[in-house]
Amino acid sequence: MKYFLCTSLMIISFFAQAKQATSDLGYTMQIPDSWSPLTGPEIKANPDLFNFDQIEGIPPALLEQVIPVIQSGNMDLYFIPNNTENAISSFTDNINVMKQVGSVPNNANELAEVCASAKSELSSLFQRDITLYECKQTEVIGRNALYAKFDGGLEGTVSMQYHISLSENVFLMFTATAKVDTYKNLENAFNQAINTVSIK
């Protein structure tokens, strides 16, 4: 049940000025004007935008998961302005979106199985003991969804993740990752943005 892998690395009151982000992954979402979107096709066309050597502490196993996804253009990124002085290297608070093969838990037994395995999977991937703060079944735009919050891929970060079911075997995975001292603001904005998602 590798639902939580490979997305935690990528690197407010409700926004009064918003813009619509439209993705080739099959969704639209209202985002604050201050967020900088980078679509999958743009990422694929500009692979040199990402220099992982500049970010310290990335586990090799995580890099092996992330780099092919980025290079293939199958991920959207939304970069959040960094207004703090104590950023972790060049890491920037961000949201990434991917389409995944798999199912979202739709009953208590399936949820318990996913949540029970998530901590060990994340700890193995990130190569340190990871705390799983929340793991629950929810609903987004009338669709079955999973929500989880856990330590991010880089130390000193927190990740929040929604899995929104598209069909029995496909879901969209939205992951917000922020520094510990800024994640509360991103968490509020992320949850509000998720509530504006529309599936094309």
PDB file of C-alpha atoms in Angstrom:
ATOM      1  CA  MET A   1       0.000   0.000   0.000  1.00  0.00           C
ATOM      2  CA  LYS A   2       2.572   2.526  -1.127  1.00  0.00           C
ATOM      3  CA  TYR A   3       0.159   5.461  -1.160  1.00  0.00           C
ATOM      4  CA  PHE A   4       2.377   7.820   0.783  1.00  0.00           C
ATOM      5  CA  LEU A   5       5.612   7.392  -1.166  1.00  0.00           C
ATOM      6  CA  CYS A   6       7.571   9.883  -3.219  1.00  0.00           C
ATOM      7  CA  THR A   7       5.575  13.071  -2.681  1.00  0.00           C
ATOM      8  CA  SER A   8       6.571  14.483   0.669  1.00  0.00           C
ATOM      9  CA  LEU A   9       9.869  15.897  -0.609  1.00  0.00           C
ATOM     10  CA  MET A  10       8.600  18.330  -3.204  1.00  0.00           C
ATOM     11  CA  ILE A  11       9.699  20.997  -2.727  1.00  0.00           C
ATOM     12  CA  ILE A  12      -4.347  32.502   5.898  1.00  0.00           C
ATOM     13  CA  SER A  13      -7.718  33.091   5.696  1.00  0.00           C
ATOM     14  CA  PHE A  14      -9.358  32.204   2.440  1.00  0.00           C
ATOM     15  CA  PHE A  15      -7.595  33.984  -0.423  1.00  0.00           C
ATOM     16  CA  ALA A  16      -9.409  37.097  -1.554  1.00  0.00           C
ATOM     17  CA  GLN A  17      -7.552  37.188  -4.875  1.00  0.00           C
ATOM     18  CA  ALA A  18      -7.449  33.773  -6.496  1.00  0.00           C
ATOM     19  CA  LYS A  19      -6.734  32.271  -9.873  1.00  0.00           C
ATOM     20  CA  GLN A  20      -7.751  28.976 -11.413  1.00  0.00           C
ATOM     21  CA  ALA A  21      -5.125  26.320 -12.014  1.00  0.00           C
ATOM     22  CA  THR A  22      -6.034  23.861 -14.777  1.00  0.00           C
ATOM     23  CA  SER A  23      -4.093  20.613 -15.051  1.00  0.00           C
ATOM     24  CA  ASP A  24      -3.583  17.945 -17.700  1.00  0.00           C
ATOM     25  CA  LEU A  25      -4.075  15.495 -14.818  1.00  0.00           C
ATOM     26  CA  GLY A  26      -7.805  16.185 -15.066  1.00  0.00           C
ATOM     27  CA  TYR A  27      -8.589  18.723 -12.348  1.00  0.00           C
ATOM     28  CA  THR A  28      -8.941  22.444 -11.762  1.00  0.00           C
ATOM     29  CA  MET A  29      -8.306  24.222  -8.450  1.00  0.00           C
ATOM     30  CA  GLN A  30      -8.564  27.774  -7.185  1.00  0.00           C
ATOM     31  CA  ILE A  31      -5.208  28.944  -5.778  1.00  0.00           C
ATOM     32  CA  PRO A  32      -4.058  32.243  -4.236  1.00  0.00           C
ATOM     33  CA  ASP A  33      -2.478  34.690  -6.680  1.00  0.00           C
ATOM     34  CA  SER A  34       0.752  34.459  -4.695  1.00  0.00           C
ATOM     35  CA  TRP A  35       1.228  30.740  -5.454  1.00  0.00           C
ATOM     36  CA  SER A  36       3.437  29.937  -8.449  1.00  0.00           C
ATOM     37  CA  PRO A  37       2.089  27.000 -10.489  1.00  0.00           C
ATOM     38  CA  LEU A  38       4.349  24.744 -12.527  1.00  0.00           C
ATOM     39  CA  THR A  39       2.501  22.169 -14.608  1.00  0.00           C
ATOM     40  CA  GLY A  40       3.681  18.703 -15.538  1.00  0.00           C
ATOM     41  CA  PRO A  41       4.419  19.607 -19.195  1.00  0.00           C
ATOM     42  CA  GLU A  42       6.383  22.682 -18.055  1.00  0.00           C
ATOM     43  CA  ILE A  43       8.406  20.556 -15.633  1.00  0.00           C
ATOM     44  CA  LYS A  44       9.133  17.962 -18.328  1.00  0.00           C
ATOM     45  CA  ALA A  45      10.276  20.685 -20.718  1.00  0.00           C
ATOM     46  CA  ASN A  46      12.558  22.266 -18.088  1.00  0.00           C
ATOM     47  CA  PRO A  47      14.207  19.468 -16.056  1.00  0.00           C
ATOM     48  CA  ASP A  48      17.120  21.758 -15.175  1.00  0.00           C
ATOM     49  CA  LEU A  49      14.804  23.713 -12.859  1.00  0.00           C
ATOM     50  CA  PHE A  50      15.456  21.095 -10.153  1.00  0.00           C
ATOM     51  CA  ASN A  51      18.873  20.742  -8.553  1.00  0.00           C
ATOM     52  CA  PHE A  52      18.553  18.208  -5.741  1.00  0.00           C
ATOM     53  CA  ASP A  53      22.238  18.569  -4.875  1.00  0.00           C
ATOM     54  CA  GLN A  54      21.379  21.907  -3.271  1.00  0.00           C
ATOM     55  CA  ILE A  55      18.986  20.357  -0.749  1.00  0.00           C
ATOM     56  CA  GLU A  56      20.677  18.489   2.063  1.00  0.00           C
ATOM     57  CA  GLY A  57      19.262  15.428   3.760  1.00  0.00           C
ATOM     58  CA  ILE A  58      17.324  13.818   0.899  1.00  0.00           C
ATOM     59  CA  PRO A  59      17.358  10.024   1.387  1.00  0.00           C
ATOM     60  CA  PRO A  60      18.585   8.196  -1.756  1.00  0.00           C
ATOM     61  CA  ALA A  61      15.510   5.956  -1.793  1.00  0.00           C
ATOM     62  CA  LEU A  62      13.302   9.036  -1.919  1.00  0.00           C
ATOM     63  CA  LEU A  63      15.296  10.529  -4.781  1.00  0.00           C
ATOM     64  CA  GLU A  64      14.872   7.300  -6.728  1.00  0.00           C
ATOM     65  CA  GLN A  65      11.101   7.694  -6.350  1.00  0.00           C
ATOM     66  CA  VAL A  66      10.866  11.409  -7.092  1.00  0.00           C
ATOM     67  CA  ILE A  67      13.248  12.076  -9.979  1.00  0.00           C
ATOM     68  CA  PRO A  68      11.535   9.827 -12.589  1.00  0.00           C
ATOM     69  CA  VAL A  69       8.137  11.328 -11.735  1.00  0.00           C
ATOM     70  CA  ILE A  70       9.474  14.856 -12.194  1.00  0.00           C
ATOM     71  CA  GLN A  71      11.298  14.048 -15.429  1.00  0.00           C
ATOM     72  CA  SER A  72       8.234  12.381 -16.918  1.00  0.00           C
ATOM     73  CA  GLY A  73       6.095  15.477 -16.360  1.00  0.00           C
ATOM     74  CA  ASN A  74       3.495  13.571 -14.362  1.00  0.00           C
ATOM     75  CA  MET A  75       3.432  16.009 -11.446  1.00  0.00           C
ATOM     76  CA  ASP A  76       2.121  19.539 -10.950  1.00  0.00           C
ATOM     77  CA  LEU A  77       3.827  21.838  -8.439  1.00  0.00           C
ATOM     78  CA  TYR A  78       2.621  24.936  -6.640  1.00  0.00           C
ATOM     79  CA  PHE A  79       5.380  26.898  -4.936  1.00  0.00           C
ATOM     80  CA  ILE A  80       4.477  28.984  -1.905  1.00  0.00           C
ATOM     81  CA  PRO A  81       6.283  32.306  -1.281  1.00  0.00           C
ATOM     82  CA  ASN A  82       8.951  31.976   1.408  1.00  0.00           C
ATOM     83  CA  ASN A  83       8.741  34.854   3.865  1.00  0.00           C
ATOM     84  CA  THR A  84      10.877  33.352   6.611  1.00  0.00           C
ATOM     85  CA  GLU A  85      14.554  33.861   7.298  1.00  0.00           C
ATOM     86  CA  ASN A  86      15.305  30.341   8.516  1.00  0.00           C
ATOM     87  CA  ALA A  87      14.409  28.265   5.441  1.00  0.00           C
ATOM     88  CA  ILE A  88      15.850  24.765   5.221  1.00  0.00           C
ATOM     89  CA  SER A  89      18.587  25.175   2.584  1.00  0.00           C
ATOM     90  CA  SER A  90      16.764  25.982  -0.664  1.00  0.00           C
ATOM     91  CA  PHE A  91      13.559  24.155   0.253  1.00  0.00           C
ATOM     92  CA  THR A  92      10.357  26.052  -0.516  1.00  0.00           C
ATOM     93  CA  ASP A  93       6.941  25.251   0.932  1.00  0.00           C
ATOM     94  CA  ASN A  94       4.950  23.647  -1.848  1.00  0.00           C
ATOM     95  CA  ILE A  95       2.064  21.503  -3.022  1.00  0.00           C
ATOM     96  CA  ASN A  96       2.472  18.755  -5.585  1.00  0.00           C
ATOM     97  CA  VAL A  97      -0.188  16.756  -7.386  1.00  0.00           C
ATOM     98  CA  MET A  98       0.073  13.339  -9.033  1.00  0.00           C
ATOM     99  CA  LYS A  99      -2.305  10.773 -10.483  1.00  0.00           C
ATOM    100  CA  GLN A 100      -1.789   7.353  -8.873  1.00  0.00           C
ATOM    101  CA  VAL A 101      -2.896   3.804  -9.574  1.00  0.00           C
ATOM    102  CA  GLY A 102      -4.577   2.331  -6.506  1.00  0.00           C
ATOM    103  CA  SER A 103      -7.725   2.547  -4.452  1.00  0.00           C
ATOM    104  CA  VAL A 104      -8.741   4.879  -1.644  1.00  0.00           C
ATOM    105  CA  PRO A 105      -9.989   3.115   1.506  1.00  0.00           C
ATOM    106  CA  ASN A 106     -13.787   3.042   1.612  1.00  0.00           C
ATOM    107  CA  ASN A 107     -14.445   1.195   4.858  1.00  0.00           C
ATOM    108  CA  ALA A 108     -13.010   0.977   8.372  1.00  0.00           C
ATOM    109  CA  ASN A 109     -11.001  -2.201   7.732  1.00  0.00           C
ATOM    110  CA  GLU A 110      -9.286  -0.816   4.632  1.00  0.00           C
ATOM    111  CA  LEU A 111      -8.567   2.458   6.409  1.00  0.00           C
ATOM    112  CA  ALA A 112      -7.039   0.663   9.392  1.00  0.00           C
ATOM    113  CA  GLU A 113      -4.798  -1.362   7.077  1.00  0.00           C
ATOM    114  CA  VAL A 114      -3.542   1.690   5.184  1.00  0.00           C
ATOM    115  CA  CYS A 115      -2.950   3.768   8.303  1.00  0.00           C
ATOM    116  CA  ALA A 116      -1.214   0.892  10.110  1.00  0.00           C
ATOM    117  CA  SER A 117       1.278   0.413   7.275  1.00  0.00           C
ATOM    118  CA  ALA A 118       1.847   4.108   6.477  1.00  0.00           C
ATOM    119  CA  LYS A 119       4.182   4.866   9.407  1.00  0.00           C
ATOM    120  CA  SER A 120       6.546   1.984   8.653  1.00  0.00           C
ATOM    121  CA  GLU A 121       6.532   2.712   4.904  1.00  0.00           C
ATOM    122  CA  LEU A 122       7.327   6.372   5.463  1.00  0.00           C
ATOM    123  CA  SER A 123      10.013   5.601   8.040  1.00  0.00           C
ATOM    124  CA  SER A 124      11.644   3.159   5.632  1.00  0.00           C
ATOM    125  CA  LEU A 125      11.525   5.596   2.731  1.00  0.00           C
ATOM    126  CA  PHE A 126      12.729   8.630   4.694  1.00  0.00           C
ATOM    127  CA  GLN A 127      15.289   6.550   6.647  1.00  0.00           C
ATOM    128  CA  ARG A 128      14.282   7.859  10.058  1.00  0.00           C
ATOM    129  CA  ASP A 129      11.406   7.436  12.516  1.00  0.00           C
ATOM    130  CA  ILE A 130       8.393   9.253  11.075  1.00  0.00           C
ATOM    131  CA  THR A 131       5.407  10.408  13.113  1.00  0.00           C
ATOM    132  CA  LEU A 132       1.995   9.906  11.529  1.00  0.00           C
ATOM    133  CA  TYR A 133      -0.128  12.684  13.075  1.00  0.00           C
ATOM    134  CA  GLU A 134      -3.427  11.977  11.323  1.00  0.00           C
ATOM    135  CA  CYS A 135      -4.825   9.316   9.018  1.00  0.00           C
ATOM    136  CA  LYS A 136      -8.545   9.333   8.309  1.00  0.00           C
ATOM    137  CA  GLN A 137     -11.232   8.778   5.732  1.00  0.00           C
ATOM    138  CA  THR A 138     -12.984  11.924   4.519  1.00  0.00           C
ATOM    139  CA  GLU A 139     -14.856  13.330   1.550  1.00  0.00           C
ATOM    140  CA  VAL A 140     -13.744  15.957  -0.963  1.00  0.00           C
ATOM    141  CA  ILE A 141     -16.083  17.392  -3.605  1.00  0.00           C
ATOM    142  CA  GLY A 142     -18.448  14.529  -2.918  1.00  0.00           C
ATOM    143  CA  ARG A 143     -15.790  11.877  -3.559  1.00  0.00           C
ATOM    144  CA  ASN A 144     -14.259   9.379  -1.188  1.00  0.00           C
ATOM    145  CA  ALA A 145     -10.878  10.595   0.066  1.00  0.00           C
ATOM    146  CA  LEU A 146      -8.071   9.812   2.498  1.00  0.00           C
ATOM    147  CA  TYR A 147      -6.332  12.487   4.548  1.00  0.00           C
ATOM    148  CA  ALA A 148      -2.990  12.070   6.305  1.00  0.00           C
ATOM    149  CA  LYS A 149      -0.500  14.347   8.055  1.00  0.00           C
ATOM    150  CA  PHE A 150       3.041  13.210   8.819  1.00  0.00           C
ATOM    151  CA  ASP A 151       6.692  14.266   9.106  1.00  0.00           C
ATOM    152  CA  GLY A 152       7.999  15.369   5.711  1.00  0.00           C
ATOM    153  CA  GLY A 153      10.762  13.845   3.635  1.00  0.00           C
ATOM    154  CA  LEU A 154      13.198  16.500   4.863  1.00  0.00           C
ATOM    155  CA  GLU A 155      13.767  16.897   8.572  1.00  0.00           C
ATOM    156  CA  GLY A 156      12.042  19.973   9.923  1.00  0.00           C
ATOM    157  CA  THR A 157       9.086  19.703   7.547  1.00  0.00           C
ATOM    158  CA  VAL A 158       5.489  18.505   7.812  1.00  0.00           C
ATOM    159  CA  SER A 159       3.447  16.987   4.975  1.00  0.00           C
ATOM    160  CA  MET A 160      -0.323  16.909   4.526  1.00  0.00           C
ATOM    161  CA  GLN A 161      -1.852  14.666   1.898  1.00  0.00           C
ATOM    162  CA  TYR A 162      -5.235  14.051   0.272  1.00  0.00           C
ATOM    163  CA  HIS A 163      -6.016  11.035  -1.909  1.00  0.00           C
ATOM    164  CA  ILE A 164      -9.159  11.785  -3.920  1.00  0.00           C
ATOM    165  CA  SER A 165     -10.755   8.849  -5.677  1.00  0.00           C
ATOM    166  CA  LEU A 166     -11.288   9.222  -9.423  1.00  0.00           C
ATOM    167  CA  SER A 167     -12.360   5.637 -10.062  1.00  0.00           C
ATOM    168  CA  GLU A 168     -12.055   2.239  -8.431  1.00  0.00           C
ATOM    169  CA  ASN A 169      -8.346   2.008  -9.287  1.00  0.00           C
ATOM    170  CA  VAL A 170      -7.156   5.601  -9.811  1.00  0.00           C
ATOM    171  CA  PHE A 171      -6.852   8.570  -7.465  1.00  0.00           C
ATOM    172  CA  LEU A 172      -5.377  12.072  -7.400  1.00  0.00           C
ATOM    173  CA  MET A 173      -2.796  12.644  -4.681  1.00  0.00           C
ATOM    174  CA  PHE A 174      -2.345  16.210  -3.401  1.00  0.00           C
ATOM    175  CA  THR A 175       0.604  16.706  -1.038  1.00  0.00           C
ATOM    176  CA  ALA A 176       1.476  19.934   0.775  1.00  0.00           C
ATOM    177  CA  THR A 177       4.878  20.082   2.465  1.00  0.00           C
ATOM    178  CA  ALA A 178       6.039  22.995   4.592  1.00  0.00           C
ATOM    179  CA  LYS A 179       8.626  23.883   7.177  1.00  0.00           C
ATOM    180  CA  VAL A 180       7.587  23.286  10.770  1.00  0.00           C
ATOM    181  CA  ASP A 181       7.392  27.016  11.463  1.00  0.00           C
ATOM    182  CA  THR A 182       5.197  27.781   8.436  1.00  0.00           C
ATOM    183  CA  TYR A 183       3.047  24.699   7.914  1.00  0.00           C
ATOM    184  CA  LYS A 184       0.027  26.010   9.864  1.00  0.00           C
ATOM    185  CA  ASN A 185      -0.525  28.791   7.325  1.00  0.00           C
ATOM    186  CA  LEU A 186      -0.074  26.399   4.423  1.00  0.00           C
ATOM    187  CA  GLU A 187      -2.371  23.847   6.075  1.00  0.00           C
ATOM    188  CA  ASN A 188      -5.217  26.385   6.202  1.00  0.00           C
ATOM    189  CA  ALA A 189      -4.720  27.497   2.602  1.00  0.00           C
ATOM    190  CA  PHE A 190      -4.260  23.914   1.382  1.00  0.00           C
ATOM    191  CA  ASN A 191      -7.507  22.725   2.930  1.00  0.00           C
ATOM    192  CA  GLN A 192      -9.383  25.635   1.428  1.00  0.00           C
ATOM    193  CA  ALA A 193      -7.843  25.058  -2.008  1.00  0.00           C
ATOM    194  CA  ILE A 194      -8.770  21.363  -1.858  1.00  0.00           C
ATOM    195  CA  ASN A 195     -12.393  22.359  -1.377  1.00  0.00           C
ATOM    196  CA  THR A 196     -12.303  24.174  -4.722  1.00  0.00           C
ATOM    197  CA  VAL A 197     -11.067  21.171  -6.709  1.00  0.00           C
ATOM    198  CA  SER A 198     -13.172  20.234  -9.693  1.00  0.00           C
ATOM    199  CA  ILE A 199     -12.654  17.058 -11.712  1.00  0.00           C
ATOM    200  CA  LYS A 200     -12.797  17.579 -15.462  1.00  0.00           C
TER     201      LYS A 200
END
